[in-house]
Short mmCIF file of C-alpha atoms in Angstrom, two decimals:
data_model
loop_
_atom_site.label_atom_id
_atom_site.label_comp_id
_atom_site.label_asym_id
_atom_site.label_seq_id
_atom_site.Cartn_x
_atom_site.Cartn_y
_atom_site.Cartn_z
CA MET A 1 0.00 0.00 0.00
CA ALA A 2 1.24 3.47 -0.78
CA LEU A 3 2.80 5.35 2.10
CA HIS A 4 0.50 8.32 1.48
CA SER A 5 -2.61 6.71 0.03
CA GLY A 6 -4.80 9.54 1.33
CA LEU A 7 -3.13 12.07 -0.94
CA ALA A 8 -3.18 12.80 -4.61
CA ALA A 9 -0.07 11.85 -6.54
CA ARG A 10 3.14 13.83 -6.21
CA PRO A 11 2.92 15.59 -2.85
CA VAL A 12 5.59 17.90 -1.48
CA LEU A 13 7.76 15.76 0.79
CA ILE A 14 8.99 17.49 3.97
CA THR A 15 11.47 15.47 5.99
CA GLY A 16 11.30 16.58 9.59
CA GLY A 17 7.86 17.89 8.70
CA ALA A 18 6.49 17.58 12.23
CA GLY A 19 9.26 19.75 13.60
CA PHE A 20 9.09 23.46 14.24
CA ILE A 21 9.97 24.80 10.79
CA GLY A 22 8.52 21.78 9.01
CA ALA A 23 5.10 22.12 10.62
CA ASN A 24 4.90 25.81 9.76
CA LEU A 25 5.96 25.11 6.19
CA ALA A 26 3.54 22.19 5.80
CA ASP A 27 0.73 24.38 7.10
CA ALA A 28 1.52 27.13 4.58
CA LEU A 29 1.76 24.74 1.63
CA ALA A 30 -1.45 22.90 2.55
CA ALA A 31 -3.25 26.23 2.97
CA GLU A 32 -2.45 27.09 -0.65
CA GLY A 33 -3.88 23.78 -1.83
CA ARG A 34 -0.79 21.58 -2.07
CA ASP A 35 -0.66 18.02 -0.78
CA VAL A 36 2.10 17.45 1.76
CA LEU A 37 3.74 14.25 2.94
CA VAL A 38 5.29 14.69 6.38
CA TYR A 39 8.22 12.32 6.99
CA ASP A 40 9.32 12.38 10.62
CA ALA A 41 10.69 9.98 13.21
CA LEU A 42 8.74 11.85 15.92
CA LEU A 43 11.72 11.62 18.29
CA ARG A 44 11.72 15.21 19.53
CA PRO A 45 9.35 15.84 22.46
CA GLY A 46 6.27 17.76 21.39
CA VAL A 47 6.36 17.12 17.66
CA GLU A 48 3.43 14.69 17.89
CA ALA A 49 1.32 17.71 18.84
CA ASN A 50 2.54 19.55 15.74
CA LEU A 51 1.54 16.63 13.53
CA ALA A 52 -1.88 16.35 15.17
CA TRP A 53 -2.36 20.10 14.65
CA LEU A 54 -1.51 19.77 10.97
CA LYS A 55 -3.86 16.86 10.39
CA ALA A 56 -6.69 18.64 12.18
CA ARG A 57 -6.22 21.79 10.09
CA HIS A 58 -5.72 20.03 6.74
CA PRO A 59 -7.20 16.52 6.92
CA ARG A 60 -7.32 16.17 3.12
CA ARG A 61 -3.91 17.68 2.42
CA ILE A 62 -1.58 16.29 5.09
CA SER A 63 -0.40 12.70 5.34
CA ALA A 64 2.51 11.30 7.31
CA VAL A 65 5.14 8.59 7.43
CA THR A 66 6.69 7.86 10.81
CA ALA A 67 10.23 6.81 9.92
CA ASP A 68 13.85 7.79 10.40
CA VAL A 69 16.03 9.21 7.62
CA ARG A 70 18.45 6.38 8.38
CA ASP A 71 15.80 3.98 7.02
CA ALA A 72 16.90 4.03 3.39
CA GLY A 73 13.96 1.99 2.11
CA ALA A 74 11.30 4.13 3.76
CA LEU A 75 13.01 7.35 2.70
CA ALA A 76 13.35 6.24 -0.93
CA ALA A 77 9.71 5.14 -1.01
CA ALA A 78 8.56 8.49 0.37
CA ALA A 79 10.65 10.33 -2.23
CA SER A 80 9.59 8.12 -5.14
CA ASP A 81 6.81 10.34 -6.44
CA ALA A 82 7.34 13.62 -4.57
CA SER A 83 6.81 16.73 -6.67
CA ALA A 84 9.39 18.57 -4.53
CA VAL A 85 11.36 17.94 -1.36
CA VAL A 86 12.30 20.14 1.59
CA HIS A 87 14.90 18.36 3.69
CA LEU A 88 14.68 19.56 7.28
CA ALA A 89 15.19 16.30 9.19
CA ALA A 90 18.42 16.45 11.17
CA GLN A 91 20.26 15.95 14.39
CA VAL A 92 20.24 19.59 15.43
CA ALA A 93 22.42 20.02 18.53
CA VAL A 94 26.17 20.59 18.72
CA THR A 95 26.18 19.04 22.20
CA THR A 96 24.56 15.83 20.95
CA SER A 97 27.04 15.61 18.09
CA LEU A 98 29.91 15.75 20.57
CA ALA A 99 28.34 12.99 22.68
CA ASP A 100 27.56 10.70 19.71
CA PRO A 101 29.34 11.80 16.53
CA ALA A 102 28.56 8.55 14.69
CA ALA A 103 24.80 9.01 15.07
CA ASP A 104 25.14 12.67 14.11
CA PHE A 105 26.98 11.61 10.93
CA ALA A 106 24.44 8.91 10.08
CA VAL A 107 21.46 11.25 10.39
CA ASN A 108 22.83 14.47 8.95
CA LEU A 109 25.19 13.30 6.24
CA GLY A 110 24.10 9.71 5.67
CA GLY A 111 20.40 10.57 5.57
CA THR A 112 20.99 13.45 3.18
CA LEU A 113 23.07 11.35 0.81
CA THR A 114 20.43 8.59 0.85
CA LEU A 115 17.75 11.12 -0.08
CA LEU A 116 19.85 12.73 -2.80
CA ASP A 117 20.64 9.40 -4.36
CA ALA A 118 16.99 8.37 -4.36
CA LEU A 119 16.15 11.58 -6.21
CA ARG A 120 18.96 11.31 -8.77
CA ARG A 121 17.80 7.81 -9.74
CA ARG A 122 14.42 9.15 -10.77
CA PRO A 123 13.99 10.02 -14.46
CA ASP A 124 12.55 13.38 -13.37
CA PRO A 125 14.45 14.47 -10.24
CA PRO A 126 12.34 16.96 -8.29
CA ALA A 127 13.57 20.12 -6.60
CA LEU A 128 15.21 19.72 -3.20
CA VAL A 129 15.74 22.62 -0.78
CA PHE A 130 18.10 21.79 2.07
CA ALA A 131 18.18 23.31 5.55
CA SER A 132 21.83 24.07 6.25
CA THR A 133 23.30 26.18 9.05
CA ASN A 134 25.55 29.13 9.76
CA LYS A 135 27.83 26.64 11.56
CA VAL A 136 29.38 25.82 8.17
CA TYR A 137 31.45 29.01 8.65
CA GLY A 138 33.04 27.79 11.88
CA ASP A 139 33.69 29.88 14.99
CA LEU A 140 34.89 32.97 13.02
CA ALA A 141 37.97 33.08 15.24
CA ASP A 142 39.93 35.10 12.67
CA LEU A 143 37.54 38.05 13.01
CA THR A 144 37.93 40.71 15.67
CA PHE A 145 35.08 42.00 17.78
CA ARG A 146 34.61 44.62 20.43
CA ARG A 147 32.08 44.65 23.21
CA VAL A 148 29.64 47.53 22.94
CA GLY A 149 27.41 47.59 26.00
CA ASP A 150 25.83 44.15 26.27
CA ALA A 151 26.63 42.96 22.74
CA TYR A 152 29.63 42.14 20.57
CA ALA A 153 30.17 44.07 17.36
CA PRO A 154 32.71 43.42 14.57
CA GLU A 155 35.60 45.79 14.05
CA ASP A 156 35.16 45.55 10.26
CA PRO A 157 32.63 48.23 9.24
CA ALA A 158 31.50 46.24 6.18
CA LEU A 159 30.81 43.21 8.34
CA LEU A 160 28.93 45.39 10.81
CA ALA A 161 26.83 46.89 8.03
CA HIS A 162 25.98 43.71 6.14
CA GLY A 163 26.96 40.53 8.04
CA ILE A 164 28.61 37.30 6.89
CA GLY A 165 28.26 36.65 3.15
CA GLU A 166 28.24 33.43 1.17
CA ASP A 167 31.81 34.14 0.02
CA ARG A 168 33.02 33.46 3.56
CA PRO A 169 35.30 30.35 3.50
CA LEU A 170 33.71 27.20 4.89
CA ASP A 171 35.28 26.03 8.14
CA PHE A 172 33.58 23.07 9.78
CA HIS A 173 33.88 22.88 13.58
CA THR A 174 32.42 20.15 15.84
CA PRO A 175 30.90 16.93 14.49
CA TYR A 176 27.65 18.81 13.90
CA GLY A 177 29.41 21.40 11.77
CA CYS A 178 31.11 18.63 9.81
CA SER A 179 27.95 16.60 9.21
CA LYS A 180 25.79 19.55 8.23
CA GLY A 181 28.60 21.13 6.22
CA GLY A 182 29.28 17.89 4.39
CA ALA A 183 25.58 17.51 3.60
CA ASP A 184 25.48 21.14 2.42
CA GLN A 185 28.25 20.39 -0.08
CA TYR A 186 26.72 17.12 -1.27
CA VAL A 187 23.44 18.91 -1.96
CA LEU A 188 25.22 21.52 -4.07
CA ASP A 189 27.31 18.92 -5.87
CA TYR A 190 24.30 16.82 -6.84
CA ALA A 191 23.14 19.83 -8.82
CA ARG A 192 26.55 20.02 -10.54
CA SER A 193 27.24 16.33 -11.01
CA PHE A 194 23.79 14.87 -11.60
CA GLY A 195 21.52 17.77 -12.52
CA VAL A 196 19.28 17.41 -9.46
CA PRO A 197 17.72 20.87 -8.95
CA THR A 198 18.86 21.70 -5.42
CA CYS A 199 19.21 24.80 -3.30
CA VAL A 200 20.78 25.31 0.14
CA LEU A 201 19.59 27.74 2.81
CA ARG A 202 22.22 28.36 5.51
CA MET A 203 20.03 29.42 8.39
CA SER A 204 20.81 31.56 11.36
CA CYS A 205 18.54 31.45 14.45
CA ILE A 206 14.93 30.75 13.47
CA TYR A 207 12.25 31.19 16.13
CA GLY A 208 8.49 31.36 16.39
CA PRO A 209 5.27 29.48 17.16
CA ARG A 210 5.37 25.68 17.39
CA GLN A 211 9.00 25.73 18.57
CA MET A 212 9.76 23.34 21.43
CA GLY A 213 12.88 25.13 22.61
CA THR A 214 15.52 23.32 24.66
CA GLU A 215 18.87 24.29 26.12
CA ASP A 216 20.58 22.75 23.09
CA GLN A 217 18.42 24.16 20.30
CA GLY A 218 15.77 26.85 19.94
CA TRP A 219 17.20 29.20 22.54
CA MET A 220 14.64 32.03 22.27
CA ALA A 221 11.73 29.67 22.92
CA HIS A 222 13.73 27.93 25.64
CA PHE A 223 14.43 31.23 27.42
CA LEU A 224 10.75 32.19 27.23
CA ILE A 225 9.53 28.84 28.53
CA ARG A 226 11.95 28.89 31.46
CA ALA A 227 11.03 32.48 32.28
CA MET A 228 7.29 31.74 32.23
CA GLU A 229 7.85 28.74 34.50
CA HIS A 230 9.99 30.80 36.94
CA GLU A 231 12.88 28.40 36.29
CA ARG A 232 16.58 29.14 36.05
CA ILE A 233 18.02 30.04 32.64
CA THR A 234 21.60 28.96 31.94
CA VAL A 235 23.59 31.11 29.53
CA TYR A 236 26.82 29.67 28.13
CA GLY A 237 29.38 32.42 27.64
CA ASP A 238 28.89 35.99 28.77
CA GLY A 239 25.53 36.52 27.07
CA CYS A 240 26.90 39.23 24.79
CA GLN A 241 27.07 36.88 21.80
CA VAL A 242 24.98 38.19 18.92
CA ARG A 243 22.71 36.35 16.47
CA ASP A 244 20.48 37.62 13.71
CA VAL A 245 17.14 36.06 14.55
CA LEU A 246 14.45 35.34 11.97
CA ASP A 247 10.77 34.66 12.56
CA VAL A 248 9.61 31.32 11.20
CA GLY A 249 7.06 33.00 8.94
CA ASP A 250 9.92 34.70 7.11
CA ALA A 251 11.86 31.42 6.92
CA VAL A 252 8.81 29.67 5.46
CA ALA A 253 8.52 32.42 2.84
CA ALA A 254 12.14 31.76 1.84
CA TYR A 255 11.60 28.01 1.44
CA ARG A 256 8.48 28.56 -0.62
CA ALA A 257 10.30 31.07 -2.81
CA ALA A 258 13.22 28.68 -3.33
CA LEU A 259 10.82 25.96 -4.48
CA ALA A 260 9.00 28.37 -6.79
CA ARG A 261 12.22 29.74 -8.30
CA ILE A 262 14.28 26.56 -8.37
CA ALA A 263 15.07 26.96 -12.07
CA GLN A 264 16.82 30.24 -11.27
CA VAL A 265 18.47 29.33 -7.95
CA LYS A 266 19.43 25.66 -8.42
CA GLY A 267 22.96 24.84 -7.36
CA ARG A 268 23.23 27.91 -5.12
CA ALA A 269 23.62 28.42 -1.38
CA TYR A 270 22.05 31.36 0.44
CA ASN A 271 22.53 32.75 3.92
CA LEU A 272 19.15 33.13 5.60
CA GLY A 273 18.68 35.21 8.73
CA GLY A 274 17.31 38.43 10.11
CA GLY A 275 20.35 40.43 9.02
CA PRO A 276 21.82 43.45 10.83
CA GLY A 277 18.36 44.85 11.53
CA ASN A 278 17.49 41.81 13.65
CA ALA A 279 20.91 41.30 15.24
CA VAL A 280 20.51 40.94 18.98
CA SER A 281 22.53 39.61 21.90
CA LEU A 282 21.33 37.01 24.37
CA ARG A 283 21.37 39.64 27.11
CA GLN A 284 19.16 41.92 25.04
CA VAL A 285 16.66 39.13 24.45
CA LEU A 286 16.66 38.28 28.15
CA ALA A 287 15.89 41.90 29.01
CA ALA A 288 12.98 41.90 26.55
CA ILE A 289 11.69 38.61 28.01
CA GLU A 290 11.85 40.05 31.52
CA ALA A 291 9.66 42.94 30.36
CA ILE A 292 7.20 40.52 28.74
CA VAL A 293 6.79 38.19 31.73
CA GLY A 294 6.87 41.01 34.29
CA HIS A 295 9.22 39.50 36.83
CA PRO A 296 13.02 39.21 37.31
CA LEU A 297 14.71 36.27 35.60
CA ASP A 298 16.93 33.76 37.34
CA VAL A 299 19.96 33.67 35.02
CA ARG A 300 23.18 31.71 35.59
CA PHE A 301 26.30 31.97 33.42
CA GLU A 302 28.51 29.01 32.52
CA ASP A 303 31.62 28.51 30.35
CA TRP A 304 31.45 28.92 26.59
CA ARG A 305 30.49 25.80 24.65
CA ALA A 306 32.53 24.27 21.81
CA GLY A 307 32.13 25.96 18.44
CA ASP A 308 30.07 28.88 19.76
CA GLN A 309 30.37 32.09 17.76
CA ARG A 310 30.61 35.40 19.60
CA TYR A 311 28.94 37.08 16.66
CA TYR A 312 27.06 35.75 13.70
CA VAL A 313 24.86 37.91 11.48
CA SER A 314 23.79 36.79 8.01
CA ASP A 315 24.34 38.92 4.96
CA ALA A 316 21.01 37.95 3.40
CA ARG A 317 21.11 40.44 0.52
CA ARG A 318 21.62 37.72 -2.08
CA ALA A 319 18.67 35.70 -0.77
CA VAL A 320 16.48 38.82 -0.63
CA ALA A 321 17.34 39.70 -4.23
CA ASP A 322 17.15 36.22 -5.78
CA LEU A 323 14.17 34.95 -3.80
CA GLY A 324 12.23 38.20 -3.67
CA LEU A 325 11.95 38.19 0.13
CA PRO A 326 10.13 40.94 2.05
CA PRO A 327 11.71 42.76 5.02
CA PRO A 328 11.84 40.41 8.04
CA LEU A 329 9.57 40.79 11.04
CA PRO A 330 11.23 42.94 13.77
CA TRP A 331 12.49 40.65 16.50
CA ARG A 332 10.58 42.29 19.37
CA GLN A 333 7.27 41.72 17.58
CA GLY A 334 8.22 38.14 16.83
CA LEU A 335 9.32 37.50 20.41
CA ARG A 336 5.98 38.74 21.73
CA ARG A 337 4.13 36.57 19.21
CA LEU A 338 6.13 33.55 20.36
CA ALA A 339 5.42 34.37 24.01
CA ASP A 340 1.69 34.52 23.29
CA TRP A 341 1.80 31.15 21.50
CA ILE A 342 3.71 29.50 24.37
CA ALA A 343 1.24 30.88 26.90
CA GLU A 344 -1.74 29.74 24.84
CA SER A 345 -0.26 26.28 24.25
CA ARG A 346 0.12 25.87 28.03
CA GLY A 347 -3.37 27.05 28.79
CA ARG A 348 -2.27 30.29 30.39
CA PRO A 349 -3.19 33.92 29.85
CA THR A 350 -1.02 35.65 27.28
CA ALA A 351 1.96 37.52 28.66
CA ARG A 352 1.66 41.19 29.58
CA PRO A 353 2.81 43.78 27.03
CA ALA A 354 6.53 44.33 26.76
CA ALA A 355 8.02 47.58 27.95
CA PRO A 356 9.07 50.03 25.22
CA ALA A 357 12.48 49.41 23.67
#
């Protein structure tokens, strides 16, 4: 029996489709009338709720396969008649990769290669958009930064104005950086070597509704959850490290645009983040969260973790131009929206308004 017998032929396959970004993307595609096949191992706590939410909203558009990307047969079967593929399934934490590098390799690099090879063997390989990471650029140790208040800033004025561009040399650090970076390069090479229409999005910090944040991944949601529960928040490093955060709605728009414009963008990698306008330090986010929840936070600082970047901001100008992306949502608005979703999902009143910036 077909894995997705409830759907019309040739759905969009989303690996990791019950995850945070995957669920938001599946919802958007189904809302525009596309059939979606969610492929997910359902290993991350909370993703079952995302899948149930999707099926309730789009009972005729969403179908699912519960399987791991290390299951080559199941993955090839799911990809056999997909009209397009978005590959989000991954081992997502640097800390986990350090504890079990073999499993990290098997999921991130092995699973990606299995999927790519299944697509290249089709007579009509469909588009594949791959979720890569800013970690492919390493820890940026050659760059110099200064501390300005509660945030780091680069000494290079061009870097300060625009962020890290795609011409930055790749420099894989930690097993996670190696596995995701290797997969990133395989995806690009399958466009060169085999003509599979692929595109890579090297994401910075994506946040928003349906994110089950943990200490290892999804830090903005994690900070909010801990703050709402009056629990201690652990910050690794001094908290002045800066990231360009991007609301999931803007990330979903980028994936949809990459699929729609695959003929123009195939074989290319794009940095995807909030850019300098949404560059914010952990301390600045914590201050905004404190204003939202209306009580002091219990914050503890620990040593820096391996591979952490003191500053990473995406130069997303190429993605904006080639994919036709709108200006990203300002991070304070997105943070409040995420806080409201977390409160609602836990059956609590929405958080009080944040204080002015």
